[in-house]
Amino acid sequence: MGNFYLKSADEQREASFRRLTKYIEEVIYPYHPYYRKMFQENGIKPSDIRKPSDLLKIPVTNKDDYRPDPIAFIVQPKVPGREAKYDTGKISGKFLAKYAAQSIFNYPRDCADLYRVNFKEGFAYRKIGRRLALEWNPIHFHASAGSTGDPTPAVYTYRDLHVPVKETASAFWAGEHVKWDIRALNIFPGAPHLAFFQVIMGKWLGGASGFDTFGGSIVPTKRQIQLFSEGGFAALIAIPSYLVYWLRRAVDMVASGEAKPLENLTMAICAAEPLTDSLRKHIKDLAARAGGCEDFRLVQGYGMTEMKVAFYECHENSNIHLNPKYFYWEVVDPETNEPVPEGEPGVLVFSHIDWRGTTFLRYSTGDFIARGIKWERCPHCGLTYQMMYPSIMRAKKDFTKLKGTRVALMELISAVRDTNGVYQFQAILDKEVEGDEFSRDMLIIRLAVQDGYDADSVCGDVRKNVKGRTEVTPDRIIVEQDKEKLELELFAKTGIKAEYVVENRPIHL
Ligand SMILES: [Zn+2]
């Protein structure tokens, strides 16, 4: 079989596509309620998909296609003795033969069988039925905590966890400096979403060592910091805004002697929020001040509920390595949905390969990738992937119209955050007359100024930077004296993700 990740870019491109067509033929077309119907309605046969450009015959799937009936996106063959919810194909003889062989040789080993030997259940139920359930029966789901409030679940089967997740989540080990015995503190909040479960899956299926704090509301930040410095931890896994909060507390606690310097801190893995260059620099500076290692590294992860797994950088600034074996990736033009050439900007679209449970073909992530993706060998780990070149923006949500100007919210955030002397901030988008959608837009910035800086000159610099980068001038800048209060308010809404931009306008684009 060889190592899929050692193939050349061309070999891998071909192999990935071949795996996809086989998957469409053997699993999606027969057993996926939504795509089976869509293929039939559009007169598409699996054999029509012979080369990558044939994929265009399959329309892009959007969240709005998925939301009304998420169960129709779970692959589900018809099984004897079970009522079928959708009109899918009967489980094929090929799968049943596989389960028979697995049952006879008890490989992979099934422990449930140990406990049911006295129940006089037939071979078909106890052995074959069990193998069938391990492959197709949903055993876990989590949902995205998206801002729309409409949860979209991703369902996993036992096979999902032990085949695609096990391999893709093990990419945690792709960094040369990540040693087998590295211990990580997971400071993501405990919640049924991918960010949290990715870490759990990485530990249990990829064999990485860690402790999960379940976030600041379960184990207070102060206690987490003591735990980190006393427990021999070397890595932090976090959302960037919470990591900044956490490290600032650590700097204070180290300075006051409440915690020992974090001298084992060698890396942090950040995900769920974009990591800009200036934010990277700020986090690295804080890590150094908290006593972290000199060669402290910051790597990014990227994922979303629908993907069912997240992807990593193997090295600081190596860019995200998208898995090409269990996914087929495309970047498409946001207007026409036509694929763009390699390295060109567009919206990231993915198809699952060899998954069970919830699966998608050509699912639009809605993420706009500024420099696209390229199939290439990574200079750091020497492996071949589809590399994703930032920045990553939500095609729709990350922009707003402010006073008639299209503003990238990340630009606005960076413009304020990168100003010297800014300790913390929050931008408020409001109307001149509260609740009146026709009155003028207002941009208000609340600032906490770092000790030792002159508040007036910091405000002047913020005004200048925001105008320079977004073409919009803040209407008002409020200097907040109570730094801690502002920081608490920032995290008040979700407890973990900083709310840097508050939208108060009744109607906005
Ligand atoms: Zn690499």
Coordinates of C-alpha atoms and ligand atoms in Angstrom, one line a residue:
M1 CA 0.0 0.0 0.0
G2 CA 2.8 2.4 0.8
N3 CA 2.6 5.7 2.5
F4 CA -0.1 7.8 0.9
Y5 CA 1.5 11.0 2.2
L6 CA 4.8 10.2 0.5
K7 CA 3.3 10.1 -3.0
S8 CA 4.2 12.9 -5.4
A9 CA 1.6 15.6 -5.8
D10 CA 0.4 14.2 -9.2
E11 CA 0.3 10.6 -7.9
Q12 CA -1.6 11.7 -4.9
R13 CA -4.1 13.8 -6.8
E14 CA -4.9 10.8 -9.0
A15 CA -5.1 8.4 -6.0
S16 CA -7.3 10.7 -4.1
F17 CA -9.7 11.1 -7.0
R18 CA -9.7 7.3 -7.5
R19 CA -10.6 6.7 -3.9
L20 CA -13.4 9.3 -4.2
T21 CA -15.0 7.6 -7.3
K22 CA -14.8 4.2 -5.7
Y23 CA -16.5 5.6 -2.6
I24 CA -19.2 7.3 -4.6
E25 CA -19.9 4.0 -6.4
E26 CA -19.8 1.6 -3.4
V27 CA -21.1 3.8 -0.6
I28 CA -22.6 7.1 -1.6
Y29 CA -24.7 6.2 -4.6
P30 CA -26.3 3.1 -3.1
Y31 CA -26.7 4.2 0.6
H32 CA -26.7 8.0 0.9
P33 CA -30.4 9.2 0.9
Y34 CA -29.7 12.8 -0.2
Y35 CA -27.1 12.2 -3.0
R36 CA -28.8 9.0 -4.3
K37 CA -31.9 11.1 -4.9
M38 CA -30.0 14.0 -6.3
F39 CA -28.0 11.7 -8.7
Q40 CA -31.2 10.1 -9.8
E41 CA -33.1 13.4 -10.3
N42 CA -30.2 14.8 -12.3
G43 CA -29.6 11.7 -14.3
I44 CA -26.0 11.2 -12.9
K45 CA -24.6 7.7 -12.6
P46 CA -21.4 7.0 -10.6
S47 CA -19.8 5.8 -13.8
D48 CA -20.2 9.4 -15.2
I49 CA -17.6 10.6 -12.8
R50 CA -14.3 9.6 -14.5
K51 CA -12.1 12.7 -14.3
P52 CA -12.0 15.6 -11.8
S53 CA -13.9 17.9 -14.2
D54 CA -16.8 15.5 -14.1
L55 CA -17.4 16.4 -10.5
L56 CA -19.0 19.6 -11.8
K57 CA -22.0 17.5 -12.6
I58 CA -22.6 17.2 -8.9
P59 CA -24.0 20.6 -7.6
V60 CA -22.3 22.1 -4.6
T61 CA -24.0 21.3 -1.3
N62 CA -24.7 24.2 1.0
K63 CA -25.6 24.4 4.7
D64 CA -29.2 25.3 3.6
D65 CA -29.4 22.0 1.7
Y66 CA -28.2 20.1 4.8
R67 CA -30.1 21.9 7.6
P68 CA -33.7 20.8 6.7
D69 CA -33.0 17.0 7.0
P70 CA -29.5 16.2 8.5
I71 CA -30.5 12.5 8.8
A72 CA -30.7 12.3 5.0
F73 CA -27.0 12.9 5.0
I74 CA -26.2 9.8 7.0
V75 CA -25.2 6.8 4.8
Q76 CA -27.7 4.0 5.6
P77 CA -28.0 0.8 3.6
K78 CA -31.2 -1.2 3.9
V79 CA -30.7 -4.0 6.3
P80 CA -32.8 -7.2 6.6
G81 CA -35.2 -6.9 9.6
R82 CA -34.9 -3.2 9.9
E83 CA -37.4 -0.6 8.7
A84 CA -35.8 1.8 6.2
K85 CA -36.4 5.5 6.6
Y86 CA -35.3 6.3 3.1
D87 CA -35.2 4.6 -0.3
T88 CA -31.6 3.4 -0.3
G89 CA -30.0 0.3 -1.6
K90 CA -29.8 -3.1 0.2
I91 CA -26.5 -3.8 2.0
S92 CA -24.4 -5.5 -0.6
G93 CA -23.1 -9.0 -0.6
K94 CA -19.6 -7.6 -0.6
F95 CA -20.1 -6.0 2.8
L96 CA -21.8 -9.1 4.2
A97 CA -19.0 -11.3 3.1
K98 CA -16.6 -9.0 4.9
Y99 CA -18.6 -9.3 8.1
A100 CA -18.7 -13.0 7.8
A101 CA -14.9 -13.2 7.5
Q102 CA -14.4 -10.8 10.4
S103 CA -16.8 -12.9 12.5
I104 CA -15.1 -16.2 11.8
F105 CA -11.7 -14.9 12.6
N106 CA -12.9 -12.5 15.3
Y107 CA -10.7 -9.8 13.7
P108 CA -10.7 -6.9 14.5
R109 CA -11.5 -8.3 17.9
D110 CA -15.0 -7.6 19.2
C111 CA -15.3 -7.4 23.0
A112 CA -19.2 -7.3 23.1
D113 CA -19.2 -10.9 21.9
L114 CA -17.5 -12.0 25.2
Y115 CA -20.6 -10.9 27.1
R116 CA -23.4 -12.4 25.0
V117 CA -22.4 -16.1 24.6
N118 CA -25.2 -17.4 26.8
F119 CA -28.1 -15.7 25.1
K120 CA -28.6 -18.2 22.3
E121 CA -28.6 -15.4 19.7
G122 CA -27.9 -16.6 16.2
F123 CA -24.7 -16.1 14.3
A124 CA -26.5 -13.6 12.0
Y125 CA -27.4 -11.3 14.8
R126 CA -24.6 -11.8 17.3
K127 CA -21.8 -11.9 14.8
I128 CA -22.8 -10.5 11.4
G129 CA -25.3 -8.0 12.8
R130 CA -22.7 -6.7 15.2
R131 CA -20.1 -6.1 12.5
L132 CA -22.7 -4.4 10.4
A133 CA -23.6 -2.1 13.3
L134 CA -19.9 -1.2 14.0
E135 CA -19.6 0.0 10.4
W136 CA -22.9 1.8 10.0
N137 CA -24.7 2.5 13.3
P138 CA -24.3 6.1 14.5
I139 CA -22.6 6.1 17.9
H140 CA -21.7 9.7 18.4
F141 CA -22.6 13.1 17.2
H142 CA -21.8 16.7 18.0
A143 CA -23.2 19.8 16.6
S144 CA -21.7 23.1 15.5
A145 CA -22.1 26.0 18.0
G146 CA -22.7 28.3 15.0
S147 CA -24.0 31.8 15.4
T148 CA -27.2 31.0 13.7
G149 CA -28.4 29.0 16.6
D150 CA -29.5 26.2 14.3
P151 CA -27.4 23.2 15.2
T152 CA -26.1 21.0 12.4
P153 CA -25.0 17.6 13.7
A154 CA -22.2 15.5 12.4
V155 CA -22.8 11.8 13.1
Y156 CA -19.9 9.2 13.5
T157 CA -19.9 5.4 13.5
Y158 CA -17.4 3.1 15.2
R159 CA -15.7 2.6 11.9
D160 CA -15.4 6.3 11.4
L161 CA -13.6 6.7 14.6
H162 CA -11.3 3.7 14.1
V163 CA -10.4 4.3 10.4
P164 CA -10.6 7.9 9.0
V165 CA -10.5 9.7 12.4
K166 CA -7.7 7.6 13.8
E167 CA -5.5 8.3 10.8
T168 CA -6.4 12.0 10.2
A169 CA -6.3 13.0 13.8
S170 CA -2.9 11.4 14.2
A171 CA -1.6 14.3 12.0
F172 CA -1.0 15.9 15.3
W173 CA 2.3 14.1 15.2
A174 CA 3.4 15.6 11.9
G175 CA 5.6 18.1 13.6
E176 CA 9.3 17.1 14.0
H177 CA 9.4 18.8 17.4
V178 CA 6.3 17.0 18.7
K179 CA 7.7 14.2 20.9
W180 CA 5.9 11.0 21.8
D181 CA 5.7 12.0 25.5
I182 CA 4.6 15.6 25.0
R183 CA 1.7 16.4 27.4
A184 CA -1.0 18.9 26.4
L185 CA -3.5 20.9 28.5
N186 CA -6.7 21.2 26.5
I187 CA -8.3 24.5 27.5
F188 CA -11.2 24.4 25.0
P189 CA -14.5 24.6 26.8
G190 CA -16.2 21.2 27.2
A191 CA -19.1 21.3 24.8
P192 CA -20.5 19.1 22.1
H193 CA -18.5 20.6 19.2
L194 CA -15.6 19.5 17.0
A195 CA -12.9 21.7 18.7
F196 CA -13.4 19.9 22.0
F197 CA -13.9 16.4 20.6
Q198 CA -11.0 16.7 18.1
V199 CA -8.7 16.8 21.1
I200 CA -10.4 13.9 22.8
M201 CA -10.3 11.9 19.5
G202 CA -6.6 12.8 19.1
K203 CA -5.8 11.6 22.5
W204 CA -7.7 8.3 22.5
L205 CA -7.2 7.3 18.9
G206 CA -3.9 9.0 18.1
G207 CA -2.3 8.2 21.4
A208 CA -1.4 11.7 22.5
S209 CA -1.3 12.6 26.2
G210 CA -3.4 15.3 27.7
F211 CA -5.7 16.7 30.3
D212 CA -9.0 18.4 29.5
T213 CA -9.9 21.3 31.7
F214 CA -13.4 21.8 30.1
G215 CA -12.6 25.5 30.1
G216 CA -12.5 28.3 32.6
S217 CA -16.0 27.8 33.9
I218 CA -15.2 24.3 35.1
V219 CA -11.6 24.7 36.2
P220 CA -10.8 28.4 36.9
T221 CA -8.1 29.9 34.8
K222 CA -5.9 30.4 37.8
R223 CA -6.1 26.8 38.8
Q224 CA -5.4 25.8 35.1
I225 CA -2.2 27.8 35.2
Q226 CA -1.0 26.2 38.4
L227 CA -1.9 22.8 37.0
F228 CA 0.1 23.5 33.9
S229 CA 3.3 24.6 35.7
E230 CA 3.1 21.9 38.3
G231 CA 1.9 19.0 36.1
G232 CA 4.8 18.9 33.6
F233 CA 2.6 20.1 30.7
A234 CA 4.4 21.3 27.5
A235 CA 1.6 22.2 25.2
L236 CA -1.6 24.2 25.2
I237 CA -4.6 23.7 23.0
A238 CA -6.8 26.7 22.8
I239 CA -8.9 29.3 21.1
P240 CA -6.5 32.3 20.4
S241 CA -8.5 34.9 22.3
Y242 CA -8.8 32.7 25.4
L243 CA -5.1 31.8 25.1
V244 CA -4.2 35.5 25.2
Y245 CA -6.4 35.9 28.3
W246 CA -4.9 32.7 29.9
L247 CA -1.2 33.8 29.2
R248 CA -1.8 37.3 30.5
R249 CA -3.0 35.8 33.8
A250 CA 0.0 33.5 33.7
V251 CA 2.4 36.4 33.3
D252 CA 0.8 38.1 36.3
M253 CA 0.9 35.0 38.4
V254 CA 4.5 34.3 37.5
A255 CA 5.4 37.9 38.4
S256 CA 3.6 37.7 41.8
G257 CA 5.0 34.3 42.6
E258 CA 1.6 32.6 42.5
A259 CA 2.8 30.2 39.8
K260 CA 6.2 29.0 38.8
P261 CA 7.5 30.1 35.3
L262 CA 6.0 27.9 32.6
E263 CA 9.4 26.7 31.6
N264 CA 8.1 23.5 29.8
L265 CA 5.8 25.5 27.5
T266 CA 7.0 24.5 24.1
M267 CA 4.0 24.8 21.9
A268 CA 0.4 26.0 21.6
I269 CA -2.1 24.7 19.0
C270 CA -4.8 27.3 18.2
A271 CA -8.0 26.7 16.4
A272 CA -11.6 28.1 15.9
E273 CA -10.5 31.7 15.4
P274 CA -8.1 33.1 12.8
L275 CA -4.5 33.7 13.9
T276 CA -3.1 36.8 12.3
D277 CA 0.6 37.6 12.2
S278 CA 0.3 40.3 14.8
L279 CA -1.7 38.0 17.1
R280 CA 0.9 35.3 16.7
K281 CA 3.6 37.8 17.7
H282 CA 1.5 38.9 20.7
I283 CA 1.0 35.3 21.9
K284 CA 4.6 34.5 21.5
D285 CA 5.6 37.6 23.4
L286 CA 3.2 36.6 26.3
A287 CA 4.5 33.0 26.3
A288 CA 8.1 34.3 26.7
R289 CA 7.1 36.6 29.5
A290 CA 5.3 33.7 31.3
G291 CA 8.6 31.8 31.2
G292 CA 8.0 29.6 28.2
C293 CA 10.8 28.0 26.1
E294 CA 12.9 30.1 23.8
D295 CA 11.8 28.1 20.8
F296 CA 8.1 28.2 21.7
R297 CA 6.0 27.4 18.6
L298 CA 2.5 28.3 17.7
V299 CA 0.7 26.1 15.2
Q300 CA -2.8 26.4 13.8
G301 CA -5.6 23.9 13.4
Y302 CA -8.5 24.2 11.1
G303 CA -11.8 22.3 11.0
M304 CA -15.6 22.5 11.1
T305 CA -18.3 20.3 12.3
E306 CA -19.3 19.1 8.9
M307 CA -15.7 17.9 8.1
K308 CA -15.8 15.7 11.2
V309 CA -12.1 16.2 11.9
A310 CA -9.6 19.1 12.0
F311 CA -6.3 19.6 10.3
Y312 CA -3.0 21.0 11.5
E313 CA 0.1 22.8 10.6
C314 CA 3.2 20.6 11.0
H315 CA 5.4 23.5 11.9
E316 CA 4.9 27.2 12.7
N317 CA 3.7 28.9 9.5
S318 CA 3.8 25.7 7.5
N319 CA 0.1 26.4 6.5
I320 CA -2.7 23.9 7.2
H321 CA -2.2 20.4 5.7
L322 CA -5.6 19.3 4.4
N323 CA -5.9 15.5 4.4
P324 CA -6.0 14.2 0.8
K325 CA -6.8 10.5 1.6
Y326 CA -10.1 10.8 3.4
F327 CA -11.1 14.1 1.7
Y328 CA -11.2 15.5 -1.8
W329 CA -10.7 19.3 -1.8
E330 CA -11.6 21.9 -4.3
V331 CA -11.6 25.7 -4.3
V332 CA -14.4 27.3 -6.3
D333 CA -15.4 30.7 -7.5
P334 CA -18.0 32.1 -5.0
E335 CA -20.3 33.2 -7.7
T336 CA -20.2 30.4 -10.3
N337 CA -19.1 27.5 -8.1
E338 CA -16.6 26.6 -10.9
P339 CA -13.2 25.3 -9.6
V340 CA -10.4 28.0 -9.8
P341 CA -6.8 27.1 -10.7
E342 CA -4.4 26.0 -8.0
G343 CA -3.4 28.8 -5.7
E344 CA -6.2 31.1 -6.7
P345 CA -8.6 32.6 -4.2
G346 CA -12.0 31.1 -3.7
V347 CA -14.3 29.1 -1.4
L348 CA -13.2 25.8 0.0
V349 CA -15.3 22.8 -1.0
F350 CA -14.8 19.3 0.2
S351 CA -16.0 15.7 -0.4
H352 CA -15.6 13.0 2.2
I353 CA -13.8 9.8 1.1
D354 CA -14.5 6.4 2.8
W355 CA -16.5 7.8 5.8
R356 CA -19.7 6.4 7.2
G357 CA -22.3 8.4 9.3
T358 CA -22.7 12.0 8.1
T359 CA -21.0 12.5 4.7
F360 CA -20.9 15.2 2.1
L361 CA -20.0 15.5 -1.6
R362 CA -18.8 18.9 -2.7
Y363 CA -19.8 20.7 0.5
S364 CA -19.2 24.4 0.5
T365 CA -17.5 25.4 3.8
G366 CA -18.3 29.1 3.1
D367 CA -14.7 29.8 4.0
F368 CA -13.0 32.1 1.5
I369 CA -9.3 31.1 1.1
A370 CA -7.3 34.2 0.0
R371 CA -4.5 32.3 -1.6
G372 CA -6.3 29.1 -2.4
I373 CA -4.9 25.6 -2.0
K374 CA -2.0 23.8 -3.7
W375 CA -1.1 20.2 -4.0
E376 CA 2.5 20.0 -2.9
R377 CA 5.2 18.6 -0.7
C378 CA 5.8 20.4 2.6
P379 CA 9.3 21.6 3.1
H380 CA 9.1 20.9 6.8
C381 CA 7.7 17.4 7.2
G382 CA 8.5 16.3 3.6
L383 CA 5.0 14.9 3.1
T384 CA 2.5 15.7 0.3
Y385 CA -0.9 17.3 1.1
Q386 CA -3.2 19.9 -0.2
M387 CA -1.9 23.0 1.5
M388 CA -4.2 25.8 2.4
Y389 CA -2.9 29.3 2.1
P390 CA -4.5 31.9 4.4
S391 CA -6.1 34.2 5.1
I392 CA -9.4 32.4 5.8
M393 CA -12.5 34.4 5.9
R394 CA -16.2 33.5 6.1
A395 CA -17.3 34.4 2.6
K396 CA -20.4 36.0 3.9
K397 CA -20.1 36.6 7.6
D398 CA -16.7 38.1 8.0
F399 CA -17.6 41.3 6.1
T400 CA -19.9 44.0 6.9
K401 CA -21.0 47.3 5.3
L402 CA -20.2 50.2 7.6
K403 CA -21.1 53.7 6.5
G404 CA -21.4 52.3 3.0
T405 CA -17.9 50.8 3.0
R406 CA -17.3 47.1 2.8
V407 CA -15.2 46.2 5.9
A408 CA -13.4 42.9 6.6
L409 CA -14.0 42.5 10.4
M410 CA -10.6 40.8 10.8
E411 CA -9.0 44.0 9.3
L412 CA -10.9 46.1 11.8
I413 CA -9.9 43.8 14.7
S414 CA -6.2 43.7 13.6
A415 CA -6.1 47.5 13.1
V416 CA -7.0 48.1 16.7
R417 CA -5.2 45.2 18.3
D418 CA -1.9 46.0 16.4
T419 CA -1.8 49.6 17.8
N420 CA 1.0 50.1 20.4
G421 CA -0.4 50.5 23.8
V422 CA -3.7 48.7 23.3
Y423 CA -4.3 46.2 26.1
Q424 CA -7.8 45.1 25.2
F425 CA -10.6 46.5 23.2
Q426 CA -14.1 46.0 21.8
A427 CA -15.6 47.6 18.7
I428 CA -19.3 48.4 18.7
L429 CA -21.3 48.8 15.4
D430 CA -24.3 50.9 16.2
K431 CA -26.8 53.4 14.8
E432 CA -26.7 57.1 15.6
V433 CA -30.4 56.8 16.8
E434 CA -30.8 53.6 18.7
G435 CA -33.0 51.1 16.8
D436 CA -33.5 53.4 13.8
E437 CA -32.2 51.5 10.8
F438 CA -32.1 54.6 8.6
S439 CA -29.9 56.7 10.9
R440 CA -26.1 56.9 10.4
D441 CA -23.8 54.0 11.2
M442 CA -21.6 54.5 14.2
L443 CA -18.3 52.8 15.0
I444 CA -17.4 53.0 18.7
I445 CA -14.3 51.5 20.1
R446 CA -13.8 50.7 23.8
L447 CA -10.2 50.6 24.8
A448 CA -8.1 49.5 27.8
V449 CA -4.7 51.1 27.5
Q450 CA -1.5 49.3 28.6
D451 CA 0.2 50.7 31.7
G452 CA 2.9 53.2 30.8
Y453 CA 1.1 54.5 27.7
D454 CA -0.6 57.9 27.2
A455 CA -4.3 57.3 26.6
D456 CA -4.7 60.2 24.3
S457 CA -1.9 59.3 21.9
V458 CA -3.1 55.6 21.9
C459 CA -6.6 56.8 20.9
G460 CA -5.1 58.9 18.1
D461 CA -3.0 56.0 16.8
V462 CA -6.1 53.7 16.9
R463 CA -8.1 56.3 14.9
K464 CA -5.3 56.6 12.4
N465 CA -4.8 52.8 12.0
V466 CA -8.5 52.0 11.7
K467 CA -9.0 54.7 9.1
G468 CA -5.8 53.5 7.2
R469 CA -6.9 49.8 7.1
T470 CA -10.7 50.0 6.8
E471 CA -11.3 53.5 5.3
V472 CA -13.8 54.0 8.2
T473 CA -13.0 56.5 11.0
P474 CA -14.2 55.6 14.5
D475 CA -16.9 58.0 15.7
R476 CA -16.0 57.6 19.3
I477 CA -13.2 56.0 21.3
I478 CA -14.0 55.3 25.0
V479 CA -11.1 54.6 27.3
E480 CA -12.0 52.0 29.9
Q481 CA -10.2 52.4 33.2
D482 CA -11.1 48.9 34.5
K483 CA -9.1 46.5 32.3
E484 CA -10.4 43.5 34.0
K485 CA -14.0 44.5 33.6
L486 CA -13.6 45.0 29.9
E487 CA -11.9 41.6 29.6
L488 CA -14.7 39.9 31.5
E489 CA -17.3 41.5 29.3
L490 CA -15.5 40.4 26.2
F491 CA -15.8 36.8 27.2
A492 CA -19.2 37.2 28.8
K493 CA -21.3 35.9 25.9
T494 CA -19.7 32.5 25.2
G495 CA -17.3 32.2 28.1
I496 CA -14.5 31.3 25.8
K497 CA -14.6 33.3 22.5
A498 CA -13.8 37.0 22.7
E499 CA -16.5 39.1 21.2
Y500 CA -14.3 41.8 19.6
V501 CA -17.0 43.2 17.4
V502 CA -20.5 43.8 18.8
E503 CA -23.2 44.3 16.2
N504 CA -26.1 46.5 17.5
R505 CA -27.6 47.6 14.2
P506 CA -31.1 46.3 13.6
I507 CA -30.4 45.5 10.0
H508 CA -27.1 45.1 8.4
L509 CA -25.4 43.4 5.5
Ligands
ZN1 ZN 4.4 19.7 6.8

